[in-house]
GROMACS .gro file of N, CA and C in nm:
model
  318
    1MET      N    1   0.579   1.725   0.678
    1MET     CA    2   0.535   1.592   0.638
    1MET      C    3   0.389   1.597   0.592
    2GLN      N    4   0.360   1.525   0.488
    2GLN     CA    5   0.225   1.522   0.433
    2GLN      C    6   0.136   1.430   0.516
    3ASP      N    7   0.007   1.463   0.518
    3ASP     CA    8  -0.085   1.373   0.585
    3ASP      C    9  -0.107   1.250   0.496
    4LEU      N   10  -0.168   1.149   0.554
    4LEU     CA   11  -0.183   1.020   0.486
    4LEU      C   12  -0.265   1.032   0.359
    5ALA      N   13  -0.376   1.103   0.363
    5ALA     CA   14  -0.461   1.117   0.245
    5ALA      C   15  -0.386   1.184   0.130
    6THR      N   16  -0.305   1.284   0.162
    6THR     CA   17  -0.227   1.352   0.059
    6THR      C   18  -0.123   1.259  -0.001
    7ARG      N   19  -0.057   1.183   0.084
    7ARG     CA   20   0.043   1.087   0.033
    7ARG      C   21  -0.021   0.987  -0.061
    8LEU      N   22  -0.142   0.942  -0.027
    8LEU     CA   23  -0.209   0.843  -0.111
    8LEU      C   24  -0.253   0.903  -0.245
    9THR      N   25  -0.309   1.022  -0.241
    9THR     CA   26  -0.361   1.081  -0.364
    9THR      C   27  -0.252   1.134  -0.455
   10THR      N   28  -0.133   1.160  -0.403
   10THR     CA   29  -0.026   1.212  -0.487
   10THR      C   30   0.073   1.104  -0.530
   11LEU      N   31   0.054   0.981  -0.486
   11LEU     CA   32   0.143   0.872  -0.524
   11LEU      C   33   0.133   0.850  -0.675
   12SER      N   34   0.245   0.854  -0.743
   12SER     CA   35   0.247   0.839  -0.888
   12SER      C   36   0.351   0.735  -0.927
   13ARG      N   37   0.306   0.635  -1.000
   13ARG     CA   38   0.395   0.529  -1.045
   13ARG      C   39   0.373   0.507  -1.195
   14PRO      N   40   0.464   0.433  -1.261
   14PRO     CA   41   0.445   0.407  -1.404
   14PRO      C   42   0.308   0.343  -1.431
   15ARG      N   43   0.254   0.376  -1.546
   15ARG     CA   44   0.119   0.333  -1.580
   15ARG      C   45   0.100   0.181  -1.571
   16LEU      N   46   0.197   0.105  -1.614
   16LEU     CA   47   0.184  -0.040  -1.610
   16LEU      C   48   0.173  -0.092  -1.467
   17LEU      N   49   0.254  -0.039  -1.376
   17LEU     CA   50   0.246  -0.078  -1.235
   17LEU      C   51   0.111  -0.038  -1.176
   18SER      N   52   0.067   0.084  -1.205
   18SER     CA   53  -0.062   0.132  -1.152
   18SER      C   54  -0.177   0.048  -1.203
   19ARG      N   55  -0.173   0.016  -1.330
   19ARG     CA   56  -0.282  -0.064  -1.388
   19ARG      C   57  -0.285  -0.205  -1.329
   20ALA      N   58  -0.169  -0.265  -1.313
   20ALA     CA   59  -0.162  -0.398  -1.252
   20ALA      C   60  -0.218  -0.396  -1.110
   21ALA      N   61  -0.187  -0.290  -1.035
   21ALA     CA   62  -0.238  -0.277  -0.898
   21ALA      C   63  -0.389  -0.263  -0.896
   22ARG      N   64  -0.443  -0.181  -0.986
   22ARG     CA   65  -0.589  -0.163  -0.991
   22ARG      C   66  -0.660  -0.293  -1.025
   23ILE      N   67  -0.605  -0.366  -1.120
   23ILE     CA   68  -0.666  -0.494  -1.160
   23ILE      C   69  -0.655  -0.595  -1.046
   24GLY      N   70  -0.539  -0.603  -0.985
   24GLY     CA   71  -0.517  -0.699  -0.877
   24GLY      C   72  -0.597  -0.668  -0.752
   25ALA      N   73  -0.632  -0.542  -0.731
   25ALA     CA   74  -0.706  -0.503  -0.611
   25ALA      C   75  -0.842  -0.571  -0.602
   26SER      N   76  -0.897  -0.611  -0.717
   26SER     CA   77  -1.027  -0.679  -0.715
   26SER      C   78  -1.019  -0.818  -0.652
   27GLU      N   79  -0.899  -0.877  -0.652
   27GLU     CA   80  -0.879  -1.010  -0.592
   27GLU      C   81  -0.812  -1.003  -0.455
   28TYR      N   82  -0.799  -0.883  -0.402
   28TYR     CA   83  -0.731  -0.861  -0.274
   28TYR      C   84  -0.809  -0.925  -0.159
   29SER      N   85  -0.737  -0.997  -0.076
   29SER     CA   86  -0.794  -1.057   0.044
   29SER      C   87  -0.716  -1.002   0.163
   30ARG      N   88  -0.779  -0.918   0.239
   30ARG     CA   89  -0.710  -0.849   0.348
   30ARG      C   90  -0.637  -0.944   0.443
   31PRO      N   91  -0.705  -1.044   0.501
   31PRO     CA   92  -0.634  -1.132   0.597
   31PRO      C   93  -0.515  -1.205   0.532
   32ARG      N   94  -0.536  -1.259   0.416
   32ARG     CA   95  -0.430  -1.335   0.348
   32ARG      C   96  -0.314  -1.246   0.307
   33ASP      N   97  -0.345  -1.137   0.237
   33ASP     CA   98  -0.240  -1.056   0.178
   33ASP      C   99  -0.164  -0.971   0.280
   34LEU      N  100  -0.233  -0.916   0.379
   34LEU     CA  101  -0.162  -0.837   0.480
   34LEU      C  102  -0.070  -0.924   0.564
   35LYS      N  103  -0.114  -1.045   0.596
   35LYS     CA  104  -0.028  -1.134   0.674
   35LYS      C  105   0.099  -1.167   0.596
   36ARG      N  106   0.084  -1.188   0.467
   36ARG     CA  107   0.199  -1.220   0.382
   36ARG      C  108   0.293  -1.101   0.368
   37LEU      N  109   0.236  -0.981   0.354
   37LEU     CA  110   0.319  -0.862   0.332
   37LEU      C  111   0.375  -0.801   0.460
   38LEU      N  112   0.294  -0.799   0.566
   38LEU     CA  113   0.334  -0.730   0.688
   38LEU      C  114   0.372  -0.822   0.802
   39GLY      N  115   0.347  -0.950   0.788
   39GLY     CA  116   0.383  -1.045   0.893
   39GLY      C  117   0.276  -1.057   1.000
   40ALA      N  118   0.309  -1.127   1.104
   40ALA     CA  119   0.213  -1.156   1.211
   40ALA      C  120   0.175  -1.035   1.294
   41SER      N  121   0.262  -0.934   1.298
   41SER     CA  122   0.234  -0.817   1.382
   41SER      C  123   0.162  -0.706   1.303
   42CYS      N  124   0.069  -0.746   1.221
   42CYS     CA  125  -0.004  -0.651   1.137
   42CYS      C  126  -0.105  -0.573   1.220
   43PRO      N  127  -0.103  -0.439   1.211
   43PRO     CA  128  -0.203  -0.359   1.283
   43PRO      C  129  -0.343  -0.387   1.227
   44SER      N  130  -0.445  -0.351   1.302
   44SER     CA  131  -0.581  -0.377   1.256
   44SER      C  132  -0.649  -0.256   1.195
   45ARG      N  133  -0.599  -0.139   1.220
   45ARG     CA  134  -0.661  -0.017   1.168
   45ARG      C  135  -0.599   0.024   1.036
   46PRO      N  136  -0.678   0.086   0.948
   46PRO     CA  137  -0.629   0.122   0.814
   46PRO      C  138  -0.510   0.219   0.812
   47ALA      N  139  -0.508   0.320   0.896
   47ALA     CA  140  -0.400   0.420   0.890
   47ALA      C  141  -0.262   0.360   0.916
   48PRO      N  142  -0.241   0.284   1.022
   48PRO     CA  143  -0.109   0.225   1.043
   48PRO      C  144  -0.072   0.122   0.936
   49ILE      N  145  -0.172   0.051   0.885
   49ILE     CA  146  -0.146  -0.044   0.776
   49ILE      C  147  -0.094   0.032   0.655
   50LEU      N  148  -0.161   0.140   0.621
   50LEU     CA  149  -0.120   0.219   0.506
   50LEU      C  150   0.019   0.279   0.523
   51MET      N  151   0.051   0.323   0.642
   51MET     CA  152   0.185   0.378   0.667
   51MET      C  153   0.292   0.272   0.641
   52ARG      N  154   0.269   0.152   0.690
   52ARG     CA  155   0.366   0.044   0.668
   52ARG      C  156   0.374   0.006   0.520
   53LEU      N  157   0.258   0.002   0.453
   53LEU     CA  158   0.258  -0.030   0.310
   53LEU      C  159   0.328   0.078   0.229
   54LEU      N  160   0.307   0.204   0.265
   54LEU     CA  161   0.375   0.314   0.196
   54LEU      C  162   0.526   0.304   0.213
   55ASP      N  163   0.571   0.266   0.332
   55ASP     CA  164   0.715   0.248   0.355
   55ASP      C  165   0.770   0.133   0.271
   56LEU      N  166   0.697   0.021   0.269
   56LEU     CA  167   0.739  -0.093   0.187
   56LEU      C  168   0.746  -0.055   0.040
   57GLU      N  169   0.645   0.017  -0.005
   57GLU     CA  170   0.639   0.056  -0.146
   57GLU      C  171   0.752   0.153  -0.181
   58ALA      N  172   0.784   0.244  -0.090
   58ALA     CA  173   0.894   0.338  -0.114
   58ALA      C  174   1.026   0.263  -0.131
   59HIS      N  175   1.047   0.158  -0.053
   59HIS     CA  176   1.169   0.077  -0.067
   59HIS      C  177   1.169   0.005  -0.202
   60GLN      N  178   1.053  -0.048  -0.241
   60GLN     CA  179   1.044  -0.116  -0.370
   60GLN      C  180   1.069  -0.018  -0.485
   61GLU      N  181   1.014   0.101  -0.475
   61GLU     CA  182   1.032   0.203  -0.579
   61GLU      C  183   1.179   0.245  -0.589
   62ALA      N  184   1.243   0.263  -0.475
   62ALA     CA  185   1.385   0.299  -0.476
   62ALA      C  186   1.468   0.188  -0.541
   63ALA      N  187   1.437   0.064  -0.509
   63ALA     CA  188   1.509  -0.049  -0.568
   63ALA      C  189   1.485  -0.055  -0.719
   64ARG      N  190   1.363  -0.028  -0.762
   64ARG     CA  191   1.332  -0.028  -0.905
   64ARG      C  192   1.411   0.080  -0.978
   65LYS      N  193   1.411   0.201  -0.920
   65LYS     CA  194   1.479   0.313  -0.985
   65LYS      C  195   1.631   0.296  -0.991
   66THR      N  196   1.688   0.232  -0.891
   66THR     CA  197   1.834   0.212  -0.889
   66THR      C  198   1.875   0.081  -0.956
   67ARG      N  199   1.776   0.009  -1.007
   67ARG     CA  200   1.800  -0.120  -1.073
   67ARG      C  201   1.872  -0.219  -0.981
   68ASP      N  202   1.830  -0.218  -0.857
   68ASP     CA  203   1.884  -0.309  -0.757
   68ASP      C  204   1.861  -0.453  -0.802
   69PRO      N  205   1.963  -0.538  -0.799
   69PRO     CA  206   1.944  -0.677  -0.841
   69PRO      C  207   1.845  -0.754  -0.754
   70GLY      N  208   1.821  -0.708  -0.634
   70GLY     CA  209   1.726  -0.775  -0.545
   70GLY      C  210   1.582  -0.729  -0.565
   71TYR      N  211   1.561  -0.635  -0.658
   71TYR     CA  212   1.426  -0.584  -0.684
   71TYR      C  213   1.338  -0.694  -0.740
   72SER      N  214   1.216  -0.702  -0.687
   72SER     CA  215   1.119  -0.800  -0.735
   72SER      C  216   0.994  -0.726  -0.785
   73LEU      N  217   0.971  -0.736  -0.914
   73LEU     CA  218   0.852  -0.675  -0.973
   73LEU      C  219   0.725  -0.734  -0.912
   74VAL      N  220   0.726  -0.863  -0.889
   74VAL     CA  221   0.609  -0.929  -0.830
   74VAL      C  222   0.582  -0.875  -0.690
   75ARG      N  223   0.684  -0.862  -0.611
   75ARG     CA  224   0.668  -0.806  -0.475
   75ARG      C  225   0.618  -0.662  -0.482
   76HIS      N  226   0.672  -0.583  -0.574
   76HIS     CA  227   0.629  -0.444  -0.588
   76HIS      C  228   0.481  -0.437  -0.625
   77VAL      N  229   0.438  -0.519  -0.719
   77VAL     CA  230   0.297  -0.520  -0.758
   77VAL      C  231   0.210  -0.567  -0.642
   78ASP      N  232   0.255  -0.667  -0.567
   78ASP     CA  233   0.179  -0.714  -0.450
   78ASP      C  234   0.158  -0.601  -0.349
   79VAL      N  235   0.263  -0.525  -0.323
   79VAL     CA  236   0.253  -0.412  -0.229
   79VAL      C  237   0.159  -0.306  -0.285
   80LEU      N  238   0.170  -0.278  -0.414
   80LEU     CA  239   0.081  -0.178  -0.476
   80LEU      C  240  -0.065  -0.222  -0.476
   81ILE      N  241  -0.089  -0.351  -0.494
   81ILE     CA  242  -0.226  -0.404  -0.486
   81ILE      C  243  -0.283  -0.379  -0.347
   82ALA      N  244  -0.208  -0.416  -0.245
   82ALA     CA  245  -0.254  -0.395  -0.107
   82ALA      C  246  -0.273  -0.246  -0.079
   83LEU      N  247  -0.183  -0.165  -0.129
   83LEU     CA  248  -0.192  -0.021  -0.110
   83LEU      C  249  -0.317   0.035  -0.177
   84ALA      N  250  -0.346  -0.010  -0.297
   84ALA     CA  251  -0.465   0.037  -0.369
   84ALA      C  252  -0.593  -0.003  -0.294
   85ALA      N  253  -0.600  -0.128  -0.253
   85ALA     CA  254  -0.720  -0.176  -0.184
   85ALA      C  255  -0.737  -0.110  -0.047
   86GLU      N  256  -0.629  -0.100   0.029
   86GLU     CA  257  -0.637  -0.039   0.161
   86GLU      C  258  -0.664   0.111   0.153
   87SER      N  259  -0.611   0.177   0.051
   87SER     CA  260  -0.637   0.321   0.038
   87SER      C  261  -0.782   0.347   0.003
   88ARG      N  262  -0.842   0.260  -0.078
   88ARG     CA  263  -0.986   0.273  -0.107
   88ARG      C  264  -1.066   0.262   0.022
   89LEU      N  265  -1.032   0.165   0.105
   89LEU     CA  266  -1.101   0.147   0.232
   89LEU      C  267  -1.080   0.269   0.322
   90PHE      N  268  -0.957   0.316   0.331
   90PHE     CA  269  -0.925   0.431   0.414
   90PHE      C  270  -1.000   0.556   0.368
   91LEU      N  271  -0.993   0.585   0.240
   91LEU     CA  272  -1.056   0.707   0.188
   91LEU      C  273  -1.208   0.699   0.197
   92ALA      N  274  -1.266   0.580   0.176
   92ALA     CA  275  -1.411   0.564   0.188
   92ALA      C  276  -1.455   0.581   0.333
   93THR      N  277  -1.380   0.524   0.426
   93THR     CA  278  -1.411   0.537   0.568
   93THR      C  279  -1.397   0.681   0.613
   94ARG      N  280  -1.293   0.747   0.563
   94ARG     CA  281  -1.269   0.887   0.596
   94ARG      C  282  -1.381   0.975   0.544
   95ALA      N  283  -1.428   0.948   0.422
   95ALA     CA  284  -1.537   1.025   0.363
   95ALA      C  285  -1.668   1.003   0.438
   96ALA      N  286  -1.683   0.881   0.494
   96ALA     CA  287  -1.804   0.851   0.570
   96ALA      C  288  -1.803   0.917   0.708
   97GLY      N  289  -1.684   0.964   0.749
   97GLY     CA  290  -1.673   1.037   0.876
   97GLY      C  291  -1.666   0.953   1.000
   98THR      N  292  -1.625   0.826   0.988
   98THR     CA  293  -1.613   0.742   1.107
   98THR      C  294  -1.484   0.774   1.178
   99GLY      N  295  -1.482   0.753   1.306
   99GLY     CA  296  -1.364   0.779   1.387
   99GLY      C  297  -1.275   0.658   1.401
  100ALA      N  298  -1.289   0.558   1.316
  100ALA     CA  299  -1.215   0.434   1.330
  100ALA      C  300  -1.075   0.440   1.271
  101LEU      N  301  -1.026   0.558   1.240
  101LEU     CA  302  -0.897   0.569   1.173
  101LEU      C  303  -0.786   0.620   1.263
  102GLN      N  304  -0.800   0.608   1.391
  102GLN     CA  305  -0.696   0.652   1.481
  102GLN      C  306  -0.577   0.559   1.470
  103THR      N  307  -0.460   0.611   1.497
  103THR     CA  308  -0.337   0.534   1.484
  103THR      C  309  -0.321   0.436   1.599
  104ASP      N  310  -0.278   0.312   1.564
  104ASP     CA  311  -0.247   0.212   1.666
  104ASP      C  312  -0.122   0.254   1.741
  105THR      N  313  -0.107   0.204   1.861
  105THR     CA  314   0.012   0.234   1.941
  105THR      C  315   0.109   0.117   1.942
  106GLN      N  316   0.100   0.029   1.842
  106GLN     CA  317   0.188  -0.088   1.836
  106GLN      C  318   0.325  -0.047   1.793
   0.00000   0.00000   0.00000
């Protein structure tokens, strides 16, 4: 299994989805958007948040590729926006060398 940083840096999606996520990340509001995407039991640390977002995104990507009728482009972009913003926070914190990235036990 790949570590979290590797999963984030190797994630590859169609250019239009990636561009929409990068643009949308500037308007990202962590409290608002994470509550909407992850529900009330949202972890507080970046690593567990990213793991849940990566799982959500993988489901969205699978639905997109199989042309699932329940696939929502808007939902997929929302998850990618959160993933882009949270990964920036995670990678910046990791580069700064803080120990605040331990996994929650929730």
